[in-house]
Coordinates of C-alpha atoms in Angstrom, one line a residue:
M1 CA 49.7 3.1 -23.2
R2 CA 47.8 5.1 -24.8
Q3 CA 43.3 4.2 -24.5
N4 CA 42.5 2.8 -28.2
N5 CA 38.4 2.1 -28.8
N6 CA 40.4 -1.8 -30.5
L7 CA 43.2 -4.1 -29.7
I8 CA 46.8 -3.0 -31.7
L9 CA 48.4 -6.2 -32.5
G10 CA 52.6 -5.4 -33.1
L11 CA 53.8 -7.6 -35.9
T12 CA 57.2 -7.6 -36.2
G13 CA 59.9 -10.0 -37.7
S14 CA 63.6 -10.0 -39.3
I15 CA 64.3 -9.3 -42.8
A16 CA 62.9 -12.2 -45.2
S17 CA 61.4 -14.2 -41.7
G18 CA 57.9 -14.2 -43.1
K19 CA 56.3 -11.2 -41.6
S20 CA 54.9 -9.7 -44.8
T21 CA 53.1 -12.8 -45.4
T22 CA 51.7 -13.0 -42.0
S23 CA 50.5 -9.4 -42.9
N24 CA 48.6 -10.6 -46.0
Y25 CA 46.9 -13.7 -44.3
L26 CA 45.6 -11.3 -41.4
K27 CA 45.0 -8.6 -44.2
N28 CA 42.9 -11.4 -46.4
K29 CA 41.2 -12.5 -43.0
G30 CA 39.7 -9.0 -43.2
F31 CA 41.6 -7.7 -40.4
K32 CA 42.7 -3.7 -40.8
I33 CA 46.7 -3.7 -41.3
I34 CA 48.4 -0.1 -40.9
D35 CA 52.0 -0.9 -43.2
C36 CA 55.0 0.7 -41.0
D37 CA 56.8 0.5 -43.9
I38 CA 54.4 1.8 -46.7
I39 CA 54.4 5.1 -44.1
A40 CA 57.7 5.1 -44.4
R41 CA 58.2 5.0 -48.0
E42 CA 55.7 8.1 -48.2
L43 CA 57.7 10.1 -45.7
L44 CA 60.5 9.8 -48.2
N45 CA 58.2 11.5 -50.6
E46 CA 58.0 14.5 -48.9
K47 CA 59.7 17.5 -49.6
K48 CA 61.1 18.5 -46.2
I49 CA 62.5 14.9 -45.1
I50 CA 64.6 14.4 -49.1
S51 CA 65.5 17.8 -48.5
L52 CA 66.8 16.8 -44.8
L53 CA 68.9 13.4 -46.1
V54 CA 70.0 14.9 -49.2
S55 CA 72.0 17.6 -46.5
K56 CA 73.3 14.6 -44.9
F57 CA 74.0 11.6 -47.1
T58 CA 74.8 14.2 -50.8
T59 CA 72.7 14.3 -54.0
S60 CA 74.2 10.7 -54.5
I61 CA 70.8 9.2 -53.1
L62 CA 68.6 10.9 -55.0
S63 CA 66.9 9.4 -58.7
K64 CA 67.0 11.0 -62.0
D65 CA 63.5 12.9 -61.0
L66 CA 65.2 14.1 -57.7
K67 CA 63.5 11.5 -55.5
I68 CA 65.2 9.3 -52.4
D69 CA 66.7 6.4 -54.8
R70 CA 66.2 3.7 -51.8
K71 CA 68.5 1.1 -53.0
A72 CA 71.0 4.1 -53.3
L73 CA 70.4 4.9 -49.9
S74 CA 70.4 1.4 -48.2
K75 CA 73.6 0.9 -49.8
I76 CA 75.5 3.6 -47.7
V77 CA 73.1 2.5 -44.7
F78 CA 73.4 -1.0 -44.6
N79 CA 77.7 -0.4 -45.2
D80 CA 78.1 1.7 -42.2
N81 CA 76.3 1.6 -38.7
S82 CA 77.1 5.2 -38.1
K83 CA 75.3 6.3 -41.2
R84 CA 72.4 3.9 -40.4
K85 CA 71.7 5.5 -36.8
L86 CA 72.1 8.6 -38.6
L87 CA 69.3 7.6 -40.7
D88 CA 66.9 6.2 -38.0
D89 CA 67.3 9.4 -35.9
L90 CA 65.9 11.4 -38.8
L91 CA 63.2 9.6 -39.0
R92 CA 62.0 8.3 -36.0
P93 CA 60.5 11.7 -35.4
Y94 CA 58.5 11.9 -38.3
L95 CA 57.8 8.1 -38.8
M96 CA 56.9 7.7 -34.8
E97 CA 54.5 11.4 -35.7
K98 CA 52.5 9.4 -39.2
I99 CA 52.5 6.1 -37.4
D100 CA 50.3 7.8 -34.5
K101 CA 48.0 9.6 -36.4
E102 CA 47.5 6.3 -38.9
I103 CA 46.5 4.8 -35.6
D104 CA 43.9 7.4 -34.2
I105 CA 42.1 7.3 -37.6
V106 CA 41.7 3.8 -38.2
D107 CA 41.2 3.6 -34.2
N108 CA 37.9 6.2 -34.8
K109 CA 36.5 4.1 -37.7
I110 CA 36.3 1.0 -36.1
K111 CA 35.5 0.0 -32.8
N112 CA 36.3 -3.4 -30.2
S113 CA 38.7 -5.0 -33.3
I114 CA 41.4 -6.0 -33.8
I115 CA 44.3 -3.5 -35.8
I116 CA 47.9 -4.9 -36.8
L117 CA 50.7 -2.5 -36.7
D118 CA 52.8 -4.6 -39.2
C119 CA 56.4 -3.0 -37.9
P120 CA 59.9 -4.6 -39.0
L121 CA 61.6 -2.0 -36.5
L122 CA 58.8 -2.5 -33.6
F123 CA 61.0 -2.7 -31.1
E124 CA 64.1 -1.0 -32.4
S125 CA 61.7 2.3 -32.8
N126 CA 59.8 1.7 -30.2
L127 CA 57.2 1.8 -31.4
D128 CA 55.6 -1.3 -29.2
K129 CA 54.4 1.5 -26.7
F130 CA 51.1 1.6 -29.3
C131 CA 50.7 -1.9 -29.2
D132 CA 48.5 -3.5 -26.3
E133 CA 50.3 -7.3 -27.6
T134 CA 53.1 -8.1 -30.0
I135 CA 54.0 -11.2 -32.2
T136 CA 57.4 -12.1 -33.8
I137 CA 58.0 -13.9 -37.0
D138 CA 60.7 -16.4 -36.2
I139 CA 63.5 -17.9 -38.9
D140 CA 66.2 -20.4 -38.5
Y141 CA 69.3 -18.6 -39.5
K142 CA 70.1 -20.4 -42.6
I143 CA 66.8 -20.6 -44.2
Q144 CA 66.7 -16.5 -43.7
I145 CA 70.4 -16.1 -45.2
E146 CA 68.8 -17.8 -48.4
R147 CA 65.4 -16.5 -48.9
L148 CA 66.9 -12.7 -48.6
M149 CA 69.8 -13.6 -50.7
S150 CA 67.5 -15.6 -53.5
R151 CA 64.5 -12.7 -53.1
N152 CA 66.6 -9.8 -53.2
S153 CA 69.1 -11.0 -55.8
I154 CA 72.3 -9.8 -53.5
S155 CA 75.2 -11.5 -52.2
K156 CA 75.7 -13.1 -48.7
D157 CA 77.6 -11.0 -47.2
F158 CA 75.0 -8.1 -48.4
A159 CA 72.2 -10.2 -47.0
K160 CA 74.3 -10.7 -43.6
K161 CA 74.5 -6.7 -43.3
M162 CA 71.3 -6.4 -43.7
I163 CA 70.5 -8.7 -41.6
Y164 CA 72.8 -7.4 -38.4
S165 CA 71.4 -4.3 -38.8
Q166 CA 67.8 -4.7 -37.0
L167 CA 67.5 -6.9 -33.9
S168 CA 68.1 -10.7 -34.2
S169 CA 65.2 -13.0 -34.0
K170 CA 66.1 -14.0 -30.8
E171 CA 66.0 -10.2 -29.4
K172 CA 62.6 -9.7 -30.8
A173 CA 61.3 -12.9 -29.3
E174 CA 62.3 -12.5 -26.0
K175 CA 60.3 -8.8 -26.2
S176 CA 57.0 -10.3 -27.9
D177 CA 54.2 -11.7 -25.8
Y178 CA 53.9 -14.4 -28.8
V179 CA 56.3 -15.9 -31.2
I180 CA 55.4 -17.7 -34.2
T181 CA 58.3 -19.5 -35.7
N182 CA 58.4 -19.6 -39.6
N183 CA 61.0 -23.0 -40.8
E184 CA 58.5 -25.5 -42.6
T185 CA 55.2 -24.6 -44.9
L186 CA 53.0 -21.8 -45.8
S187 CA 50.1 -24.4 -44.3
S188 CA 52.5 -24.4 -40.6
L189 CA 53.1 -21.0 -40.7
C190 CA 48.7 -20.0 -41.1
N191 CA 48.1 -22.6 -38.3
E192 CA 50.3 -20.7 -35.8
I193 CA 49.1 -17.6 -36.6
N194 CA 45.3 -18.5 -36.8
S195 CA 46.5 -20.6 -32.4
I196 CA 47.7 -17.5 -31.6
L197 CA 45.1 -14.7 -32.5
N198 CA 42.7 -17.3 -31.2
A199 CA 44.3 -17.6 -28.0
I200 CA 44.6 -13.2 -28.4
I201 CA 40.6 -13.1 -28.9
I202 CA 40.2 -15.3 -25.7
K203 CA 42.0 -13.1 -23.5
F204 CA 40.4 -9.9 -24.6
I205 CA 37.3 -10.6 -25.2
G206 CA 34.5 -8.8 -23.6
T207 CA 37.2 -5.9 -23.1
K208 CA 38.5 -4.8 -25.9
I209 CA 37.3 -7.3 -28.2
K210 CA 33.6 -8.1 -29.3
R211 CA 32.0 -10.1 -31.4
L212 CA 35.0 -11.5 -33.2
E213 CA 34.7 -14.7 -34.1
V214 CA 37.3 -17.4 -33.7
V215 CA 39.5 -17.4 -36.7
S216 CA 40.0 -20.8 -38.8
E217 CA 41.7 -21.0 -42.2

């Protein structure tokens, strides 16, 4: 594992698990967030990446302004596992490089604190290698399906395909240092987040973390 000035806390969870809600809560608490989804979206706007993806998936993935149409690309890769793997393999080295650089930038700006690496594919992309500790947001499958269908206005079949394209919540949980179950209220979720953060602060205080107060709502 790399040596950082701060504690890198990996945050992951299956789609519609509440990971983004957790990330926003931590951001509002004052923690620095490195959002891998934002980095990935920025990557898709780069000319070399657009050319690379068009060469593999044709111009059908382009919008009218010749940018990557993320919805069109999603339909292709979520309906074909081989194409999804191809996309992951194509983007992974570029994504890893950008995330590595972003961690360096943030790590040199602040010292002895917690940096959150918010990444839905933390384990699938081996980005957990950047982290000192990891948290998975777990959720009941039935609740997850309902949330995803409602949030994205998609069919149950397509929601299942999106969920099955990632490691299951159980697999992510098994790989994580900490697991937060998000089957109840927002208040319950926040209480679990605070409890785990405090455990991490106590574990690392005096080493990677200094002068960080116990977290409460």
